[in-house]
C-alpha positions as a Markdown table, in Angstrom:
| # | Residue | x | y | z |
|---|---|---|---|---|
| 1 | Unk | -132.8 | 156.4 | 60.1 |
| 2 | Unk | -135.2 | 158.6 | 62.2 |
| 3 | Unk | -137.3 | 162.0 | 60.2 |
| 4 | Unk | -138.6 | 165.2 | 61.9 |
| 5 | Unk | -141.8 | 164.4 | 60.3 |
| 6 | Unk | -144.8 | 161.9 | 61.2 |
| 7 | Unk | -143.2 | 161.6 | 65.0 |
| 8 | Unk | -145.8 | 159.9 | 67.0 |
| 9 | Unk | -143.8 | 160.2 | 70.0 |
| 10 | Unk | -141.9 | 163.3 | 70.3 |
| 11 | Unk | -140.9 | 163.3 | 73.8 |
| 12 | Unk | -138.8 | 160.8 | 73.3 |
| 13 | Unk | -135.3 | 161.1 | 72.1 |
| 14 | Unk | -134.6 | 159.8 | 68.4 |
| 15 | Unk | -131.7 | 156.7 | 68.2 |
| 16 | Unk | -129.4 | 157.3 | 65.2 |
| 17 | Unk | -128.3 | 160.7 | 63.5 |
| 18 | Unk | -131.4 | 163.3 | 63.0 |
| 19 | Unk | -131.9 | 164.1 | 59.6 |
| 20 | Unk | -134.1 | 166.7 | 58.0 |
| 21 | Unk | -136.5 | 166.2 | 55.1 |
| 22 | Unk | -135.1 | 165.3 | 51.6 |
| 23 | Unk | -136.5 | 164.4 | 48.6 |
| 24 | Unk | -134.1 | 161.5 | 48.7 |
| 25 | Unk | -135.4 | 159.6 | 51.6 |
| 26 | Unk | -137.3 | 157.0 | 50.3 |
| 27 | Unk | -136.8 | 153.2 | 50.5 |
| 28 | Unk | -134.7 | 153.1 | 47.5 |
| 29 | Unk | -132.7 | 156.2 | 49.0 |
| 30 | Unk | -131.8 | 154.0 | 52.0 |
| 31 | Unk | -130.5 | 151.1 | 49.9 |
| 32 | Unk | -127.9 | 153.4 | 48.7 |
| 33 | Unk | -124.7 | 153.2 | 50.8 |
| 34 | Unk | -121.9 | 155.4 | 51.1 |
| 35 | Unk | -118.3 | 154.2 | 49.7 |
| 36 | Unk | -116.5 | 152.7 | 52.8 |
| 37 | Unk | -113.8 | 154.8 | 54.2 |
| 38 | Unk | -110.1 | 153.3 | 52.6 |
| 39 | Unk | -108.0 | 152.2 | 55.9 |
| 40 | Unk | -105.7 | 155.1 | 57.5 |
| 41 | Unk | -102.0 | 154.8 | 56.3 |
| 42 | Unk | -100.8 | 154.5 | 59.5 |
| 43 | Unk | -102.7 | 151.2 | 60.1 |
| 44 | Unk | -102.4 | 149.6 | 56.7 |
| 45 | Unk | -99.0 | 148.2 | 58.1 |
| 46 | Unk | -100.8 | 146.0 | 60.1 |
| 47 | Unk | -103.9 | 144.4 | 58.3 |
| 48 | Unk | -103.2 | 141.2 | 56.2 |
| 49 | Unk | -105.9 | 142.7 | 53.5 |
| 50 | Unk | -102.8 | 145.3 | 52.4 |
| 51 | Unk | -100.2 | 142.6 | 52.8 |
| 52 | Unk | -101.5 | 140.3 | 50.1 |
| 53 | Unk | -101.8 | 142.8 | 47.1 |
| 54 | Unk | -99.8 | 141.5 | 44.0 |
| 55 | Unk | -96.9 | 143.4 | 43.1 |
| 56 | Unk | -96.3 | 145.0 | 46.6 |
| 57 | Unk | -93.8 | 143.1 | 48.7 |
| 58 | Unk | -94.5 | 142.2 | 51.9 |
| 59 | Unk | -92.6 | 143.7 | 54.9 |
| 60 | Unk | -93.2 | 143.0 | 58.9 |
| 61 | Unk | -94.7 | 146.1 | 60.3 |
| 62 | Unk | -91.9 | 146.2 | 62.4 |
| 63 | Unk | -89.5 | 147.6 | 59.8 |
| 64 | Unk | -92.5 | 148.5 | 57.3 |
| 65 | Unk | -92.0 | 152.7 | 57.9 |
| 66 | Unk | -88.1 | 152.2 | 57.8 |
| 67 | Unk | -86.0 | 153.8 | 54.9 |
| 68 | Unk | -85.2 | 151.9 | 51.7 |
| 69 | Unk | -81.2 | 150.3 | 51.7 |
| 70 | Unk | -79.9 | 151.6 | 48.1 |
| 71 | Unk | -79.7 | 149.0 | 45.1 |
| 72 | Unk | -76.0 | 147.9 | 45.9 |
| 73 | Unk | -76.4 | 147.9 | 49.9 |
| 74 | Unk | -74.4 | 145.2 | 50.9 |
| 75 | Unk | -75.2 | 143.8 | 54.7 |
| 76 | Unk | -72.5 | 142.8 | 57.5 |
| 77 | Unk | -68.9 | 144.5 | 58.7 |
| 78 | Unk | -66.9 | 146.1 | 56.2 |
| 79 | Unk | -63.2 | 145.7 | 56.3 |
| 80 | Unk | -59.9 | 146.8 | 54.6 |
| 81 | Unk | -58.9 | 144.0 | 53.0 |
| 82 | Unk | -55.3 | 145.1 | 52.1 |
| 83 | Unk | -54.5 | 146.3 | 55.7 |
| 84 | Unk | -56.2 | 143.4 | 57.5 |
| 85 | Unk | -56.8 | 145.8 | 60.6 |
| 86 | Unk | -60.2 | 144.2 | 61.3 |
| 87 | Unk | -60.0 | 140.7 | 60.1 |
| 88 | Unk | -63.3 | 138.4 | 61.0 |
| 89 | Unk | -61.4 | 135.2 | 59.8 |
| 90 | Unk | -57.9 | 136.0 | 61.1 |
| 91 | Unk | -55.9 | 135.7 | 58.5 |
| 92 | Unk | -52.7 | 138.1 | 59.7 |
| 93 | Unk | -49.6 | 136.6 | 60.8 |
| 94 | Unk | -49.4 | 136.6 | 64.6 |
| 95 | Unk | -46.8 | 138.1 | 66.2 |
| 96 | Unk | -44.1 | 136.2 | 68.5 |
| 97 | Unk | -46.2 | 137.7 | 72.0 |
| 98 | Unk | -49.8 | 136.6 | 70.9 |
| 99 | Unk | -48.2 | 133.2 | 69.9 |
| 100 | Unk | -46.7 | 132.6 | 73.1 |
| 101 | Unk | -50.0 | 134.0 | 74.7 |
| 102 | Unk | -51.9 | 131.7 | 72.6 |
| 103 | Unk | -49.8 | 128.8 | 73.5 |
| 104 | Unk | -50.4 | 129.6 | 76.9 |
| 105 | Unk | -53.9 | 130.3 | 77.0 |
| 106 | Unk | -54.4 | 126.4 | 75.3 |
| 107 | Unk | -51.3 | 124.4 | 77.5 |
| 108 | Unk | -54.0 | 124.4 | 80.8 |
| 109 | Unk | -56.1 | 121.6 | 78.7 |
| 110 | Unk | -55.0 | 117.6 | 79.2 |
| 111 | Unk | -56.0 | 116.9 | 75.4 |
| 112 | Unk | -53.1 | 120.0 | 74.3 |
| 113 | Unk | -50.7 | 118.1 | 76.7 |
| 114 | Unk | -51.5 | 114.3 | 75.7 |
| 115 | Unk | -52.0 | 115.1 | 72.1 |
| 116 | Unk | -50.4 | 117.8 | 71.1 |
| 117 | Unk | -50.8 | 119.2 | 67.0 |
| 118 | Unk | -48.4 | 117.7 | 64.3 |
| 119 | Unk | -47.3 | 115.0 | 66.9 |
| 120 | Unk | -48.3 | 111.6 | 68.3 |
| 121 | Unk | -50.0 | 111.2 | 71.1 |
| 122 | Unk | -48.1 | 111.4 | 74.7 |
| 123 | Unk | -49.5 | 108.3 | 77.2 |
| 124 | Unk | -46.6 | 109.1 | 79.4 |
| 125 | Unk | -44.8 | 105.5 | 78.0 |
| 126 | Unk | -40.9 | 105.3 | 79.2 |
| 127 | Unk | -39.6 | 103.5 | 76.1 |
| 128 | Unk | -36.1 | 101.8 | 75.5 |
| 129 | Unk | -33.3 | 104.4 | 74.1 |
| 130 | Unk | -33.3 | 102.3 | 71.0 |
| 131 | Unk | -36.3 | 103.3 | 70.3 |
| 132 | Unk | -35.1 | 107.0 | 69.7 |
| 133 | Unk | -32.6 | 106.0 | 67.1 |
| 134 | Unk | -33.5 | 107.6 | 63.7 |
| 135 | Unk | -33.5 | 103.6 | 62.1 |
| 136 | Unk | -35.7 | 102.2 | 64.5 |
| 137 | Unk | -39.1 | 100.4 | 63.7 |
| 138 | Unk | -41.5 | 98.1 | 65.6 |
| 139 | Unk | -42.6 | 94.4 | 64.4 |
| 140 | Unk | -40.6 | 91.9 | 63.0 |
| 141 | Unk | -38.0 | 92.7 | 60.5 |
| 142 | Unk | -38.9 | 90.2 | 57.1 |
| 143 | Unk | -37.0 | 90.2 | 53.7 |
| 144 | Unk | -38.1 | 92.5 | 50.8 |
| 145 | Unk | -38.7 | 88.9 | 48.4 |
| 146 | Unk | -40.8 | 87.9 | 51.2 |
| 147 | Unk | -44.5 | 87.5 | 50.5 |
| 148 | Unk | -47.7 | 89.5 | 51.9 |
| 149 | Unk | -50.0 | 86.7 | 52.3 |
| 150 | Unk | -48.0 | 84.4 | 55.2 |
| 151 | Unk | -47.3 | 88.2 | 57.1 |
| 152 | Unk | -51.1 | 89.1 | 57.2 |
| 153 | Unk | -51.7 | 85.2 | 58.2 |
| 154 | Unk | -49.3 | 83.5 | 59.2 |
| 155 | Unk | -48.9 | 79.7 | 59.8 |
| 156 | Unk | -49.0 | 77.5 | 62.2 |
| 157 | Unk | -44.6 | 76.6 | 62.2 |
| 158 | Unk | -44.1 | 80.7 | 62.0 |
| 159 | Unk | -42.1 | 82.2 | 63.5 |
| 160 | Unk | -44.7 | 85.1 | 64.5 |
| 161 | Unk | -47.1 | 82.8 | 65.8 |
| 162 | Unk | -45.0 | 82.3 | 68.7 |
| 163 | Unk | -46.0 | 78.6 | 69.4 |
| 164 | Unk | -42.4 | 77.1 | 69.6 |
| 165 | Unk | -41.2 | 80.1 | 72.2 |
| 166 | Unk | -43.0 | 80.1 | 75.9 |
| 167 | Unk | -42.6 | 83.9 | 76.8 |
| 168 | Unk | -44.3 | 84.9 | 73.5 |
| 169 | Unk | -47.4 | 82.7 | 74.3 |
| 170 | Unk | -47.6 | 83.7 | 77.8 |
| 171 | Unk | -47.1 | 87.4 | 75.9 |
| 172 | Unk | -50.0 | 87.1 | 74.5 |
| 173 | Unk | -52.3 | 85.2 | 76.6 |
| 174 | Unk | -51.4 | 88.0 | 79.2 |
| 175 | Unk | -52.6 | 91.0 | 76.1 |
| 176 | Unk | -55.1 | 89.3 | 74.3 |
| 177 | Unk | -56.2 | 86.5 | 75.9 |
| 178 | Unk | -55.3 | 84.2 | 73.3 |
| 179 | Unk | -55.7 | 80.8 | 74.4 |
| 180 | Unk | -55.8 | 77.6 | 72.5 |
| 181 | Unk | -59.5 | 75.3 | 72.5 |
| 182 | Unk | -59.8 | 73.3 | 75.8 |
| 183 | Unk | -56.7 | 74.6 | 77.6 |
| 184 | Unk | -57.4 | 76.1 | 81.1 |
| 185 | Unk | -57.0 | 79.6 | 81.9 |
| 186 | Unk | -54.4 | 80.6 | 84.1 |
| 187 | Unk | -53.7 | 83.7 | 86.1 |
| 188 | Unk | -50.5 | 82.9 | 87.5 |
| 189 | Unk | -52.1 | 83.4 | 91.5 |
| 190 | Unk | -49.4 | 83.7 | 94.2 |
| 191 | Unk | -50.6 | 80.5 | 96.1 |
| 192 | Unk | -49.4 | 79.7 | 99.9 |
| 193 | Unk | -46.3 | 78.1 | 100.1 |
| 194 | Unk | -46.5 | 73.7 | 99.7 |
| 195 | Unk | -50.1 | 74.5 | 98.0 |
| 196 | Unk | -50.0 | 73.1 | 94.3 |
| 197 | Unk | -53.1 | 74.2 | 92.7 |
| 198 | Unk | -52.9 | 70.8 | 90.3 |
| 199 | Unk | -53.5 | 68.5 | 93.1 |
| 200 | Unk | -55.2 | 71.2 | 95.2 |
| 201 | Unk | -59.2 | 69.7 | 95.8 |
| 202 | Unk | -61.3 | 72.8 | 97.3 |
| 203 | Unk | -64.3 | 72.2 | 99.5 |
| 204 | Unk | -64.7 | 69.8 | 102.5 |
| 205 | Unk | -63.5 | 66.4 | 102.4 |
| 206 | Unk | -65.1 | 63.6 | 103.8 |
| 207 | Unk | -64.5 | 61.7 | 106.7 |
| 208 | Unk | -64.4 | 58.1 | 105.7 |
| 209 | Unk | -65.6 | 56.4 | 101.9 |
| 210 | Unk | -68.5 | 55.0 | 103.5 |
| 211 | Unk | -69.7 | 57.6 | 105.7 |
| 212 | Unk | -71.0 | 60.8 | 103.7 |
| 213 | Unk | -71.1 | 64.2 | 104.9 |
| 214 | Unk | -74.6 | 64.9 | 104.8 |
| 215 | Unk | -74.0 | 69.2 | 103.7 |
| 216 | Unk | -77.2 | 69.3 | 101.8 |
| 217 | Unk | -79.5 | 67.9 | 104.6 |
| 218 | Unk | -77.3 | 70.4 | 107.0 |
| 219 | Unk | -77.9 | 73.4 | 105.1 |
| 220 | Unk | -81.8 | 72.6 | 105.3 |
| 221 | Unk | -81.5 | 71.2 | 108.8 |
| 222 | Unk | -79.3 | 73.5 | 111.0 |
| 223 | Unk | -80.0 | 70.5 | 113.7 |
| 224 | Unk | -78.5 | 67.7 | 111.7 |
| 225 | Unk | -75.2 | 69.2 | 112.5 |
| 226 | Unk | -75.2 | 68.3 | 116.2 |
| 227 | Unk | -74.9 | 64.4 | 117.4 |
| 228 | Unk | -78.2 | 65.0 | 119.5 |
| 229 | Unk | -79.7 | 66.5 | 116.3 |
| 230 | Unk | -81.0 | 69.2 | 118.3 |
| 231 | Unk | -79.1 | 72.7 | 118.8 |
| 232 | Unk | -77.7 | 72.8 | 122.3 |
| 233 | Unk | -79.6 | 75.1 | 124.7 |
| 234 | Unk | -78.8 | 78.9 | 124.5 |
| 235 | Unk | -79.2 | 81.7 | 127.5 |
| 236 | Unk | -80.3 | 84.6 | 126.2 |
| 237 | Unk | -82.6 | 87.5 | 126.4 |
| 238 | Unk | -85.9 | 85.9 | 125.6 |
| 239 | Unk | -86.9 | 89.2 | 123.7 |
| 240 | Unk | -83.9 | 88.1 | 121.5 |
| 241 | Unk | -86.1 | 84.9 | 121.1 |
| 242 | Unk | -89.1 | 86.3 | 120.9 |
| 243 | Unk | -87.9 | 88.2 | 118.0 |
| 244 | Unk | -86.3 | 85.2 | 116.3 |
| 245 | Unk | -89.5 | 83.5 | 116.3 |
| 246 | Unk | -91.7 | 85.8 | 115.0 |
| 247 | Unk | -88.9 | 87.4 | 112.4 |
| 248 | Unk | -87.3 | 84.1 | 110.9 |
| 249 | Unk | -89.0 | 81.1 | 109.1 |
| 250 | Unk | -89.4 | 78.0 | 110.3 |
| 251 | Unk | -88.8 | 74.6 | 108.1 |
| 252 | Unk | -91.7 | 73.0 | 108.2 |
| 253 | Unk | -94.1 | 75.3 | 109.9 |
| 254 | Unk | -95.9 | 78.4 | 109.2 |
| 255 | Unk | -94.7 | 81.5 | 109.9 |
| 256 | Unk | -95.7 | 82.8 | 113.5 |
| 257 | Unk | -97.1 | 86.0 | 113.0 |
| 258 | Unk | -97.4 | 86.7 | 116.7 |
| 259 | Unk | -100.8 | 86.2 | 116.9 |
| 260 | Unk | -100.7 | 83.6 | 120.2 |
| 261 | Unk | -101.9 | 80.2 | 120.4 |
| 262 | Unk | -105.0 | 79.3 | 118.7 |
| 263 | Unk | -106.3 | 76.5 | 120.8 |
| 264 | Unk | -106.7 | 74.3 | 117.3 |
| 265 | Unk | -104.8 | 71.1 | 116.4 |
| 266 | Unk | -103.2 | 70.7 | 113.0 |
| 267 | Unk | -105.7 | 69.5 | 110.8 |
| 268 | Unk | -107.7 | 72.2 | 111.4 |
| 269 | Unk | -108.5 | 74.1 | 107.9 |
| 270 | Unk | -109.4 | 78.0 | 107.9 |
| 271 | Unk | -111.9 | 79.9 | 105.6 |
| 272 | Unk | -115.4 | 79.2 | 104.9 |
| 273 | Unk | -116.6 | 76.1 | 103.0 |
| 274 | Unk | -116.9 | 76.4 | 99.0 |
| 275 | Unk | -120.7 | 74.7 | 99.8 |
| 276 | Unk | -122.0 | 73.7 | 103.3 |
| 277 | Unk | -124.6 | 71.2 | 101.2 |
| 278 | Unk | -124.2 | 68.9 | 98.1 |
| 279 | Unk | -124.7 | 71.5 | 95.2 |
| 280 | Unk | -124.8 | 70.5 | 91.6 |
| 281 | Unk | -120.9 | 71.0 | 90.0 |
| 282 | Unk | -120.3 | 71.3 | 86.6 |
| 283 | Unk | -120.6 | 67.8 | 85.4 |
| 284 | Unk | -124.1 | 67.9 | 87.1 |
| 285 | Unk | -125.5 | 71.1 | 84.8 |
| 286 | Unk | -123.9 | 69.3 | 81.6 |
| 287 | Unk | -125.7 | 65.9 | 82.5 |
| 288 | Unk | -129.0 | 67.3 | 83.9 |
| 289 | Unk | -130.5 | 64.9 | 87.0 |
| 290 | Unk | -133.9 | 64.5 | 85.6 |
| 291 | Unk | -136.5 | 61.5 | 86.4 |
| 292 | Unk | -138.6 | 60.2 | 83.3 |
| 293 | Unk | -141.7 | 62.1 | 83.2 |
| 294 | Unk | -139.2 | 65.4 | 83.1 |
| 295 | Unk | -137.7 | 63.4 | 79.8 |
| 296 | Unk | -140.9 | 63.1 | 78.2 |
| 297 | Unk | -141.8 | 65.4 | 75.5 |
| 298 | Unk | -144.2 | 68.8 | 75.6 |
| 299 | Unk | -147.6 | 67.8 | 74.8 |
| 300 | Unk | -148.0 | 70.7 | 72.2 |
| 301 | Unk | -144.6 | 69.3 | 70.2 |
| 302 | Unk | -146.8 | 68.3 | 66.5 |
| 303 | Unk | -150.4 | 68.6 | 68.0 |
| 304 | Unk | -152.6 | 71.7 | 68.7 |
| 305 | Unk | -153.7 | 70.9 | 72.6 |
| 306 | Unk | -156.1 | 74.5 | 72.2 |
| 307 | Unk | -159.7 | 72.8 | 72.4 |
| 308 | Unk | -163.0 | 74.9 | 71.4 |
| 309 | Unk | -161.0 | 76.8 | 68.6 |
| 310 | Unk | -161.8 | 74.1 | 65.5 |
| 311 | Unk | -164.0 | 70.8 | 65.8 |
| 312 | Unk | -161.9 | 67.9 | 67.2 |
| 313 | Unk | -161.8 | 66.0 | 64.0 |
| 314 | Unk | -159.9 | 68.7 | 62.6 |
| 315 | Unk | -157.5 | 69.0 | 65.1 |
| 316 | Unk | -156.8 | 65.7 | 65.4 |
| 317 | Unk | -156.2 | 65.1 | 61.4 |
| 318 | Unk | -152.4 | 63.8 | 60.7 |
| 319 | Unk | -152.9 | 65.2 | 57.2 |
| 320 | Unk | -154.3 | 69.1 | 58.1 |
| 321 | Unk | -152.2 | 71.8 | 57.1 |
| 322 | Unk | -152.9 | 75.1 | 58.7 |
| 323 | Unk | -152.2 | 78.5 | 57.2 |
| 324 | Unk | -153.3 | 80.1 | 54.0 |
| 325 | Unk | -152.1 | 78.0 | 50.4 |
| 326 | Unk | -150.3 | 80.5 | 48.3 |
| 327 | Unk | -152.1 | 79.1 | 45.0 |
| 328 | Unk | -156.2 | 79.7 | 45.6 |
| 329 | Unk | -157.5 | 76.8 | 43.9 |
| 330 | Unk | -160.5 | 77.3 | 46.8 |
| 331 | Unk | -161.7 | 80.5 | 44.9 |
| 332 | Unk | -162.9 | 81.2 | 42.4 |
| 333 | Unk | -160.8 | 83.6 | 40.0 |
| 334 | Unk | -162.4 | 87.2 | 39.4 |
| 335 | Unk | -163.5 | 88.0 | 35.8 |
| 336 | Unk | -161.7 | 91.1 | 35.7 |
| 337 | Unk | -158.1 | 91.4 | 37.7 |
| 338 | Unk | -157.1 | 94.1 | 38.7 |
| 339 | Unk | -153.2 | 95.2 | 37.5 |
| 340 | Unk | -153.1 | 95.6 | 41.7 |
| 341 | Unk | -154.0 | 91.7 | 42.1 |
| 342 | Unk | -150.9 | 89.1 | 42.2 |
| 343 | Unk | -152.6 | 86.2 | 43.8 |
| 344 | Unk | -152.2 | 83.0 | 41.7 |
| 345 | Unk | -155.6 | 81.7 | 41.3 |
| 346 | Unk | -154.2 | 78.5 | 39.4 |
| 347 | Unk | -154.8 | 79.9 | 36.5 |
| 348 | Unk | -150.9 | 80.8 | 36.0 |
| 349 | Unk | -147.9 | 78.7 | 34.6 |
| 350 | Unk | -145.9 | 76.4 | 36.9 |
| 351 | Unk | -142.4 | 76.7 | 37.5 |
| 352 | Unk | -142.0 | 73.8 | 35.2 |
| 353 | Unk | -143.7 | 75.8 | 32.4 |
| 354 | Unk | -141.3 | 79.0 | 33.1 |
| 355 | Unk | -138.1 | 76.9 | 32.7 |
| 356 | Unk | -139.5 | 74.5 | 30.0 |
| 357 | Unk | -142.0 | 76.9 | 27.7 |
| 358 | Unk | -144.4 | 75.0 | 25.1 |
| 359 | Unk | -144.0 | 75.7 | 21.5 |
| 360 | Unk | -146.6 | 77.8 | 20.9 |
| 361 | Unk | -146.4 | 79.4 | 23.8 |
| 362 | Unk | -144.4 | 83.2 | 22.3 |
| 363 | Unk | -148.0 | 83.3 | 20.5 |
| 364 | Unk | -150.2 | 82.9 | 23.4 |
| 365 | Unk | -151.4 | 79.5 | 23.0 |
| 366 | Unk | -150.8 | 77.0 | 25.3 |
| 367 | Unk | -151.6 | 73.0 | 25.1 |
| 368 | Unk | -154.7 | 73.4 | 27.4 |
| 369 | Unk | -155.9 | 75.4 | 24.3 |
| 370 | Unk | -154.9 | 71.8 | 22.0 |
| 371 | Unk | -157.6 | 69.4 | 24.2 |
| 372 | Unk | -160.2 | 71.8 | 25.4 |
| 373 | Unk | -163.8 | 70.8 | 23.5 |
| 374 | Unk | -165.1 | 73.5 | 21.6 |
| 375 | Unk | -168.2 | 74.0 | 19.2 |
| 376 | Unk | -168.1 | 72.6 | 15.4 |
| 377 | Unk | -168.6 | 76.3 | 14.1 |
| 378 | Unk | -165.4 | 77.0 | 16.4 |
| 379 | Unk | -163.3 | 74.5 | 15.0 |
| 380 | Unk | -164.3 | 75.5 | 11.4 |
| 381 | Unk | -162.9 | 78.9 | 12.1 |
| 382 | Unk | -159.8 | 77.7 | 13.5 |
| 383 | Unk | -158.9 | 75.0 | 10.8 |
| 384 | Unk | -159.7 | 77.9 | 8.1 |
| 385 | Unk | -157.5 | 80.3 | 9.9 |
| 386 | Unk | -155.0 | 77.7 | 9.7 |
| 387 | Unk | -155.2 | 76.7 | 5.9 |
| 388 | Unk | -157.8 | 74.8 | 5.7 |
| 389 | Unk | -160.1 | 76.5 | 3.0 |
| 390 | Unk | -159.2 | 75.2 | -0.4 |
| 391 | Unk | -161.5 | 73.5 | -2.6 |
| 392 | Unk | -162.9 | 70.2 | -1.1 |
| 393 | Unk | -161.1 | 70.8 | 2.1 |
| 394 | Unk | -164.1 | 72.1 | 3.7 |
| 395 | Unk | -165.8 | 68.6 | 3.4 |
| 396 | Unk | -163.1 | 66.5 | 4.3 |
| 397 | Unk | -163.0 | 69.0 | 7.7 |
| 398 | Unk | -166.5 | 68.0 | 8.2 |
| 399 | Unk | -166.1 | 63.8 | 7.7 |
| 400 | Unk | -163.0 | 64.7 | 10.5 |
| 401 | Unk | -165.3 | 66.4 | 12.8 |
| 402 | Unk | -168.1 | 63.8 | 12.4 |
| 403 | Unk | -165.5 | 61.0 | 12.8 |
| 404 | Unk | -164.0 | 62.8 | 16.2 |
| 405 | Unk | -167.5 | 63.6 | 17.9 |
| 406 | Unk | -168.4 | 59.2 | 16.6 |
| 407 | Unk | -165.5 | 58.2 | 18.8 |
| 408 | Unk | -165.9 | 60.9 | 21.4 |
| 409 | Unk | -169.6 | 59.8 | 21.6 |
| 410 | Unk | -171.0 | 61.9 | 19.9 |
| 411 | Unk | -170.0 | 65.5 | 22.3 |
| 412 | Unk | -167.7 | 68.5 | 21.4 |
| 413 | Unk | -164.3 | 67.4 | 20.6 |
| 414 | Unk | -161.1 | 69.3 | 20.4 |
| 415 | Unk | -158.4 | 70.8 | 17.8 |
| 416 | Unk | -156.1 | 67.6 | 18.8 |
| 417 | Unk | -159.0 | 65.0 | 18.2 |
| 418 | Unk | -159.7 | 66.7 | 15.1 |
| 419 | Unk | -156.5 | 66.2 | 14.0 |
| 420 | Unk | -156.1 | 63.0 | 14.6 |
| 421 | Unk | -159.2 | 62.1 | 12.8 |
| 422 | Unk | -157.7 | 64.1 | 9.6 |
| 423 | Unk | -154.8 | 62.1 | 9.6 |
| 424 | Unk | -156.7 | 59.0 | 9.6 |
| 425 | Unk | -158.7 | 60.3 | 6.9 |
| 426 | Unk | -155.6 | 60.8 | 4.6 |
């Protein structure tokens, strides 16, 4: 929003509508908005904002501005029922013209002509004039006491099987092929005259018992068919031959390509030699072809061979072990460890103690504290604390102790030797 007021350039042209000065422009004044302008009627029909109001139904915008139909508006063709003038479904009784046109119109298709309505079907059949008698009817005539059962399956001795009558088989070997297991299929040929197609042996016969025919070595060898065994010389165009040679295969040769004669004798092998020296297969790179001294181990394999980095009595000890140990029985433990400070200083339980925990060791004493020597004042503490303090126990604690430190020769002993010396004592 540009002022009239405070213009530091007024030569140039202010962007945006001029306003003059009101007591209203001020930064709260120009978070105030005006109400949006509602959408013009005439394009409401369009925007999908209008369309999904509840209660208002939607319409396309194509019929949006049309009238409203009344309550009991009923859609499609009205019609007078009673005079049928206009009927959709054709109902009315058709007169004797539009019947004839009607049959006429429908006699040009072959389905009206082979099967026409309410009859059976025409196949253009000439049949017998008994077979327009009111009384006649196909099939086999059987009793009315006669079963159901033999009609639907008849035996073997029936009479509808047609075994024991020859123009009923051949009937029906002719229409459905019916032919009994094994027997040979005839189709009644018209064969030449004095030919009996019983005794009749196809093929070529052979010339004598002992001297065969030879067809298969014929048909491979054209030649073979000739007493010289080779084909009898031919004149003709020797592009004709030409052709032949280069168009047909030969048995036994290669094709001729038309290439011309190569000037090489048959055991001559074309391409270029898989190896022109005696390479290593695969049997070779499985096997290796080394001498001895390639065999022998590496000279670092269990021995450091680096010289000048320790003194050669170390490097050469079997028993060395390089690296740092992960308990530090070499160092001293510090007097006060930091929370920070996991290394194991040997001070800590073994594995052994984790799985299989001392007694006493939910109260913080452990057997180390049983057989470590401690002073006499010490162990007088630790009895009392223990029970100890009755009336003449004190000086039986004291024979103990002198007893103990006797056998111990004469140094600090422990809560276990003291102990033991009680026990002796009672």
């Amino acid at each position: 929003m540009a002022s009239t007021f405070n213009d530091s350039a007024p030569q140039l042209q202010a962007a945006g509508a001029v306003t003059g000065r009101r007591p209203d422009q001020t930064v709260a004044g120009c978070l105030v908005f005006d109400e949006r302008p509602p959408t013009p009627e005439h394009l409401k029909k369009y925007r999908k904002l209008e369309k999904s109001q509840p209660g208002i139904r939607v319409k396309h915008w194509g019929v949006a501005d049309d009238a409203l139909k009344p309550a009991d508006y009923t859609f499609g063709v009205s019609y007078n029922s009673r005079t049928l003038d206009n009927d959709p479904l054709g109902l009315h009784e058709p007169s004797r013209v539009e019947e004839f046109l009607h049959e006429r119109s429908e006699g040009i298709y072959e389905s009206r002509k082979k099967e026409p309505l309410g009859s059976a079907a025409l196949r253009g059949h000439v049949l017998p004039d008994k077979t327009s008698r009111p009384d006649f009817a196909f099939g086999v005539a059987s009793n009315s006491t006669e079963r159901a059962a033999p009609l639907v399956t008849p035996g073997a001795d029936s009479v509808l099987v047609g075994d024991k009558d020859p123009q009923i088989r051949s009937l029906y070997k002719k229409s459905h092929s019916s032919y009994d297991p094994g027997e040979q299929m005839k189709r009644a040929y018209n064969w030449p005259q004095g030919m009996d197609p019983e005794r009749m042996a196809f093929g070529q016969a052979k010339v004598s018992k002992d001297e065969p025919v030879d067809g298969v070595r014929k048909a491979l060898n054209p030649n073979a068919q000739f007493e010289s065994g080779v084909m009898p010389t031919q004149v003709m165009n020797k592009k004709v031959r030409d052709h032949q040679e280069v168009a047909n295969d030969l048995l036994g040769k290669t094709k001729n390509l038309g290439l011309g004669e190569r000037g090489v004798d048959d055991t001559f092998v074309f391409g270029m030699p898989s190896a022109k020296q005696a390479d290593w297969d695969a049997a070779d790179c499985i096997r290796g072809d080394y001498d001895e001294n390639d065999q022998l181990p590496d000279r670092d394999v269990g021995t450091c061979i680096r010289r000048g980095a320790a003194p050669e009595s170390v490097l050469s000890d079997p028993l060395r072990t390089y690296g740092t140990p992960s308990v530090r029985n070499d160092i001293p433990a510090p007097k006060m460890r930091s929370v920070t400070d996991v290394q194991n200083y040997g001070d800590e339980p073994t594995a052994m103690r984790l799985l299989f925990p001392t007694p006493f060791s939910g109260k913080g004493v452990d057997d180390n504290d049983f057989v470590q020597p401690r002073s006499d004042d010490e162990l007088r503490k630790l009895f009392k604390i223990a029970g100890l303090s009755q009336e003449g126990a004190s000086g039986q604690l004291d024979r103990a102790i002198e007893a103990a430190k006797d056998a111990n020769g004469g140094q600090n002993v422990s809560v276990l030797q003291v102990r033991d010396a009680l026990i002796k004592l009672r």
